[in-house]
């Protein structure tokens, strides 16, 4: 493109007898214009032929919800439900420790458990010494601290029937990891537990999951 334009221009100059200085000035201007047009064309080509960059967004992670606290006695209020709309061994629609509750050290917990399912269920607070429930009896996995909807003598066989609820309070809790799990034989092993983390680094209680 540049060579053809410059050749044509030189032929015009030669015919008209224009001075050589003027000729070089005009030739330089023509060269700049042609070169600029060529660069723009190349850039447009690469812009059109290059693959389009796309950003994929993923769904947000588990939600973080602040839990209510009775400030006068530092008691965290927790409501857990065995939902009829989820899997048989669920707590608030989660299973296998997907829900994690974070509590400041030295606080107590008030746990209300509601059973919507046809099977009986209960909740047991366990200071666990295994990562996950791996025995039919929770007592094999740690120290049992509190029983909701059952008793220390019947937790493996007895719980709340469908539509029933129960509330218990325990604390203050020391730093460590715990479970709130169904104590009926095999239910925790099948996924019916949530993790409870008590830490000096937590100032406001919350739940994730």
mmCIF file of C-alpha atoms in Angstrom:
data_model
loop_
_atom_site.group_PDB
_atom_site.id
_atom_site.type_symbol
_atom_site.label_atom_id
_atom_site.label_comp_id
_atom_site.label_asym_id
_atom_site.label_seq_id
_atom_site.Cartn_x
_atom_site.Cartn_y
_atom_site.Cartn_z
ATOM 1 C CA UNK A 1 0.000 0.000 0.000
ATOM 2 C CA UNK A 2 2.747 2.386 1.030
ATOM 3 C CA UNK A 3 4.926 1.662 -2.071
ATOM 4 C CA UNK A 4 2.051 2.109 -4.521
ATOM 5 C CA UNK A 5 1.002 5.431 -2.977
ATOM 6 C CA UNK A 6 4.544 6.769 -2.936
ATOM 7 C CA UNK A 7 5.208 5.718 -6.570
ATOM 8 C CA UNK A 8 2.040 7.433 -7.758
ATOM 9 C CA UNK A 9 2.947 10.578 -5.874
ATOM 10 C CA UNK A 10 6.460 10.681 -7.372
ATOM 11 C CA UNK A 11 5.038 10.424 -10.865
ATOM 12 C CA UNK A 12 2.819 13.424 -10.195
ATOM 13 C CA UNK A 13 5.731 15.450 -8.824
ATOM 14 C CA UNK A 14 7.943 14.624 -11.791
ATOM 15 C CA UNK A 15 5.294 15.739 -14.238
ATOM 16 C CA UNK A 16 4.722 19.052 -12.486
ATOM 17 C CA UNK A 17 8.368 19.820 -11.816
ATOM 18 C CA UNK A 18 8.012 20.504 -8.139
ATOM 19 C CA UNK A 19 11.204 21.201 -6.091
ATOM 20 C CA UNK A 20 12.967 18.218 -4.498
ATOM 21 C CA UNK A 21 12.645 19.626 -0.952
ATOM 22 C CA UNK A 22 8.937 20.017 -1.295
ATOM 23 C CA UNK A 23 8.798 16.548 -2.786
ATOM 24 C CA UNK A 24 10.480 14.948 0.217
ATOM 25 C CA UNK A 25 8.232 16.790 2.686
ATOM 26 C CA UNK A 26 5.096 15.658 0.939
ATOM 27 C CA UNK A 27 6.466 12.127 0.575
ATOM 28 C CA UNK A 28 7.116 11.966 4.312
ATOM 29 C CA UNK A 29 3.571 13.088 5.096
ATOM 30 C CA UNK A 30 2.138 10.497 2.725
ATOM 31 C CA UNK A 31 4.314 7.798 4.290
ATOM 32 C CA UNK A 32 3.077 8.660 7.799
ATOM 33 C CA UNK A 33 -0.564 8.596 6.710
ATOM 34 C CA UNK A 34 -0.209 5.263 4.912
ATOM 35 C CA UNK A 35 1.738 3.696 7.789
ATOM 36 C CA UNK A 36 -0.871 4.844 10.327
ATOM 37 C CA UNK A 37 -3.656 3.369 8.231
ATOM 38 C CA UNK A 38 -1.775 0.065 8.003
ATOM 39 C CA UNK A 39 -1.240 -0.095 11.778
ATOM 40 C CA UNK A 40 -4.913 0.618 12.459
ATOM 41 C CA UNK A 41 -5.940 -2.131 10.031
ATOM 42 C CA UNK A 42 -3.644 -4.644 11.698
ATOM 43 C CA UNK A 43 -4.944 -3.739 15.178
ATOM 44 C CA UNK A 44 -8.552 -4.105 14.045
ATOM 45 C CA UNK A 45 -7.769 -7.506 12.554
ATOM 46 C CA UNK A 46 -6.201 -8.791 15.766
ATOM 47 C CA UNK A 47 -9.054 -7.357 17.815
ATOM 48 C CA UNK A 48 -11.669 -9.146 15.727
ATOM 49 C CA UNK A 49 -9.779 -12.431 15.468
ATOM 50 C CA UNK A 50 -8.705 -12.675 19.144
ATOM 51 C CA UNK A 51 -10.850 -14.929 21.404
ATOM 52 C CA UNK A 52 -13.256 -13.149 23.682
ATOM 53 C CA UNK A 53 -12.301 -13.255 27.349
ATOM 54 C CA UNK A 54 -15.181 -14.371 29.579
ATOM 55 C CA UNK A 55 -15.425 -14.430 33.328
ATOM 56 C CA UNK A 56 -17.398 -17.239 34.930
ATOM 57 C CA UNK A 57 -19.003 -16.497 38.222
ATOM 58 C CA UNK A 58 -19.706 -19.199 40.716
ATOM 59 C CA UNK A 59 -22.427 -19.325 43.305
ATOM 60 C CA UNK A 60 -21.750 -17.722 46.599
ATOM 61 C CA UNK A 61 -20.353 -19.828 49.386
ATOM 62 C CA UNK A 62 -22.187 -20.937 52.486
ATOM 63 C CA UNK A 63 -24.037 -18.094 54.167
ATOM 64 C CA UNK A 64 -22.828 -16.622 57.448
ATOM 65 C CA UNK A 65 -25.619 -15.814 59.892
ATOM 66 C CA UNK A 66 -25.171 -14.116 63.254
ATOM 67 C CA UNK A 67 -26.864 -15.937 66.121
ATOM 68 C CA UNK A 68 -28.977 -14.236 68.800
ATOM 69 C CA UNK A 69 -27.458 -13.844 72.253
ATOM 70 C CA UNK A 70 -28.968 -13.266 75.683
ATOM 71 C CA UNK A 71 -26.437 -10.634 76.732
ATOM 72 C CA UNK A 72 -27.231 -10.770 80.450
ATOM 73 C CA UNK A 73 -25.926 -14.328 80.798
ATOM 74 C CA UNK A 74 -23.911 -14.745 77.558
ATOM 75 C CA UNK A 75 -26.166 -17.466 76.213
ATOM 76 C CA UNK A 76 -26.288 -18.136 72.470
ATOM 77 C CA UNK A 77 -29.685 -19.208 71.170
ATOM 78 C CA UNK A 78 -29.554 -21.958 68.560
ATOM 79 C CA UNK A 79 -32.534 -23.484 66.759
ATOM 80 C CA UNK A 80 -31.977 -26.719 64.851
ATOM 81 C CA UNK A 81 -34.593 -28.552 62.808
ATOM 82 C CA UNK A 82 -34.759 -32.024 61.294
ATOM 83 C CA UNK A 83 -36.488 -30.946 58.095
ATOM 84 C CA UNK A 84 -39.023 -33.207 56.416
ATOM 85 C CA UNK A 85 -38.123 -31.617 53.073
ATOM 86 C CA UNK A 86 -34.488 -32.777 53.168
ATOM 87 C CA UNK A 87 -32.693 -36.097 53.540
ATOM 88 C CA UNK A 88 -33.719 -38.362 56.408
ATOM 89 C CA UNK A 89 -30.642 -37.588 58.502
ATOM 90 C CA UNK A 90 -30.398 -33.811 58.215
ATOM 91 C CA UNK A 91 -30.098 -30.837 60.539
ATOM 92 C CA UNK A 92 -31.378 -27.590 59.022
ATOM 93 C CA UNK A 93 -31.120 -29.269 55.641
ATOM 94 C CA UNK A 94 -27.415 -30.079 56.055
ATOM 95 C CA UNK A 95 -25.559 -33.266 56.873
ATOM 96 C CA UNK A 96 -22.087 -34.614 57.559
ATOM 97 C CA UNK A 97 -20.893 -31.489 59.380
ATOM 98 C CA UNK A 98 -21.679 -29.054 56.553
ATOM 99 C CA UNK A 99 -23.055 -26.646 59.140
ATOM 100 C CA UNK A 100 -20.558 -25.100 61.540
ATOM 101 C CA UNK A 101 -21.556 -23.025 64.579
ATOM 102 C CA UNK A 102 -18.976 -20.644 66.071
ATOM 103 C CA UNK A 103 -19.259 -19.607 69.720
ATOM 104 C CA UNK A 104 -17.062 -17.330 71.870
ATOM 105 C CA UNK A 105 -15.271 -19.151 74.657
ATOM 106 C CA UNK A 106 -17.049 -18.893 77.998
ATOM 107 C CA UNK A 107 -20.541 -18.592 76.477
ATOM 108 C CA UNK A 108 -23.417 -20.989 77.090
ATOM 109 C CA UNK A 109 -25.786 -22.386 74.473
ATOM 110 C CA UNK A 110 -29.561 -22.696 74.499
ATOM 111 C CA UNK A 111 -30.466 -25.309 71.934
ATOM 112 C CA UNK A 112 -33.997 -25.751 70.641
ATOM 113 C CA UNK A 113 -34.495 -28.852 68.531
ATOM 114 C CA UNK A 114 -37.570 -29.400 66.342
ATOM 115 C CA UNK A 115 -38.310 -32.678 64.607
ATOM 116 C CA UNK A 116 -40.413 -32.510 61.443
ATOM 117 C CA UNK A 117 -39.587 -36.008 60.254
ATOM 118 C CA UNK A 118 -41.553 -39.206 60.726
ATOM 119 C CA UNK A 119 -38.555 -40.901 62.370
ATOM 120 C CA UNK A 120 -37.670 -40.051 65.956
ATOM 121 C CA UNK A 121 -34.600 -37.846 66.417
ATOM 122 C CA UNK A 122 -32.788 -36.133 69.275
ATOM 123 C CA UNK A 123 -29.688 -34.005 69.799
ATOM 124 C CA UNK A 124 -26.662 -34.715 71.941
ATOM 125 C CA UNK A 125 -23.840 -32.277 72.643
ATOM 126 C CA UNK A 126 -20.597 -34.208 72.246
ATOM 127 C CA UNK A 127 -17.056 -33.138 73.069
ATOM 128 C CA UNK A 128 -15.729 -35.317 70.299
ATOM 129 C CA UNK A 129 -12.351 -36.969 70.090
ATOM 130 C CA UNK A 130 -12.786 -38.303 66.537
ATOM 131 C CA UNK A 131 -13.097 -36.157 63.373
ATOM 132 C CA UNK A 132 -16.474 -37.630 62.428
ATOM 133 C CA UNK A 133 -18.973 -39.966 64.094
ATOM 134 C CA UNK A 134 -17.787 -43.510 63.362
ATOM 135 C CA UNK A 135 -19.745 -45.605 65.854
ATOM 136 C CA UNK A 136 -23.424 -46.374 66.349
ATOM 137 C CA UNK A 137 -23.138 -45.063 69.919
ATOM 138 C CA UNK A 138 -21.889 -41.461 70.212
ATOM 139 C CA UNK A 139 -20.308 -42.301 73.545
ATOM 140 C CA UNK A 140 -17.618 -44.141 71.595
ATOM 141 C CA UNK A 141 -16.635 -40.869 69.878
ATOM 142 C CA UNK A 142 -16.319 -38.541 72.859
ATOM 143 C CA UNK A 143 -17.840 -37.184 76.043
ATOM 144 C CA UNK A 144 -21.612 -36.637 76.082
ATOM 145 C CA UNK A 145 -22.524 -33.323 77.719
ATOM 146 C CA UNK A 146 -26.173 -32.467 77.020
ATOM 147 C CA UNK A 147 -29.285 -34.266 75.776
ATOM 148 C CA UNK A 148 -32.130 -32.524 73.901
ATOM 149 C CA UNK A 149 -35.359 -34.438 73.412
ATOM 150 C CA UNK A 150 -34.023 -37.519 75.177
ATOM 151 C CA UNK A 151 -32.094 -38.593 78.282
ATOM 152 C CA UNK A 152 -28.654 -39.894 79.139
ATOM 153 C CA UNK A 153 -30.087 -43.391 79.532
ATOM 154 C CA UNK A 154 -32.258 -43.526 76.399
ATOM 155 C CA UNK A 155 -30.532 -41.351 73.774
ATOM 156 C CA UNK A 156 -29.648 -44.321 71.531
ATOM 157 C CA UNK A 157 -33.285 -45.419 71.142
ATOM 158 C CA UNK A 158 -35.549 -42.505 72.073
ATOM 159 C CA UNK A 159 -36.135 -39.037 70.634
ATOM 160 C CA UNK A 160 -38.755 -36.540 69.597
ATOM 161 C CA UNK A 161 -41.637 -37.679 67.436
ATOM 162 C CA UNK A 162 -42.730 -35.723 64.373
ATOM 163 C CA UNK A 163 -43.915 -32.215 65.318
ATOM 164 C CA UNK A 164 -42.326 -32.206 68.772
ATOM 165 C CA UNK A 165 -39.641 -29.848 70.073
ATOM 166 C CA UNK A 166 -37.413 -29.548 73.115
ATOM 167 C CA UNK A 167 -34.976 -26.990 74.555
ATOM 168 C CA UNK A 168 -31.948 -27.408 76.799
ATOM 169 C CA UNK A 169 -29.193 -25.095 78.065
ATOM 170 C CA UNK A 170 -25.556 -25.974 78.643
ATOM 171 C CA UNK A 171 -22.440 -24.033 79.523
ATOM 172 C CA UNK A 172 -20.301 -22.122 79.774
ATOM 173 C CA UNK A 173 -18.318 -23.869 77.066
ATOM 174 C CA UNK A 174 -14.554 -24.130 77.075
ATOM 175 C CA UNK A 175 -12.372 -23.797 73.994
ATOM 176 C CA UNK A 176 -12.644 -26.838 71.756
ATOM 177 C CA UNK A 177 -14.637 -28.595 69.041
ATOM 178 C CA UNK A 178 -17.960 -30.292 69.626
ATOM 179 C CA UNK A 179 -20.824 -31.913 67.775
ATOM 180 C CA UNK A 180 -24.533 -31.450 68.044
ATOM 181 C CA UNK A 181 -25.605 -34.845 66.754
ATOM 182 C CA UNK A 182 -28.549 -37.195 66.794
ATOM 183 C CA UNK A 183 -27.847 -39.850 69.416
ATOM 184 C CA UNK A 184 -30.179 -42.538 68.096
ATOM 185 C CA UNK A 185 -28.055 -45.478 66.979
ATOM 186 C CA UNK A 186 -26.589 -44.979 63.531
ATOM 187 C CA UNK A 187 -28.145 -41.574 62.848
ATOM 188 C CA UNK A 188 -24.969 -39.535 63.395
ATOM 189 C CA UNK A 189 -22.965 -42.048 61.368
ATOM 190 C CA UNK A 190 -25.466 -41.456 58.563
ATOM 191 C CA UNK A 191 -24.656 -37.731 58.576
ATOM 192 C CA UNK A 192 -26.898 -36.219 61.241
ATOM 193 C CA UNK A 193 -24.506 -33.864 62.986
ATOM 194 C CA UNK A 194 -23.247 -30.258 62.917
ATOM 195 C CA UNK A 195 -19.909 -28.955 64.153
ATOM 196 C CA UNK A 196 -19.684 -26.537 67.071
ATOM 197 C CA UNK A 197 -16.447 -24.566 67.434
ATOM 198 C CA UNK A 198 -15.721 -22.658 70.640
ATOM 199 C CA UNK A 199 -12.851 -20.215 70.321
ATOM 200 C CA UNK A 200 -11.220 -17.221 71.967
ATOM 201 C CA UNK A 201 -10.979 -15.716 68.479
ATOM 202 C CA UNK A 202 -14.762 -15.544 68.073
ATOM 203 C CA UNK A 203 -16.412 -12.421 69.486
ATOM 204 C CA UNK A 204 -19.862 -12.670 67.887
ATOM 205 C CA UNK A 205 -21.514 -16.092 67.565
ATOM 206 C CA UNK A 206 -22.497 -17.118 64.060
ATOM 207 C CA UNK A 207 -23.297 -20.125 61.914
ATOM 208 C CA UNK A 208 -22.060 -21.098 58.464
ATOM 209 C CA UNK A 209 -23.865 -23.630 56.335
#
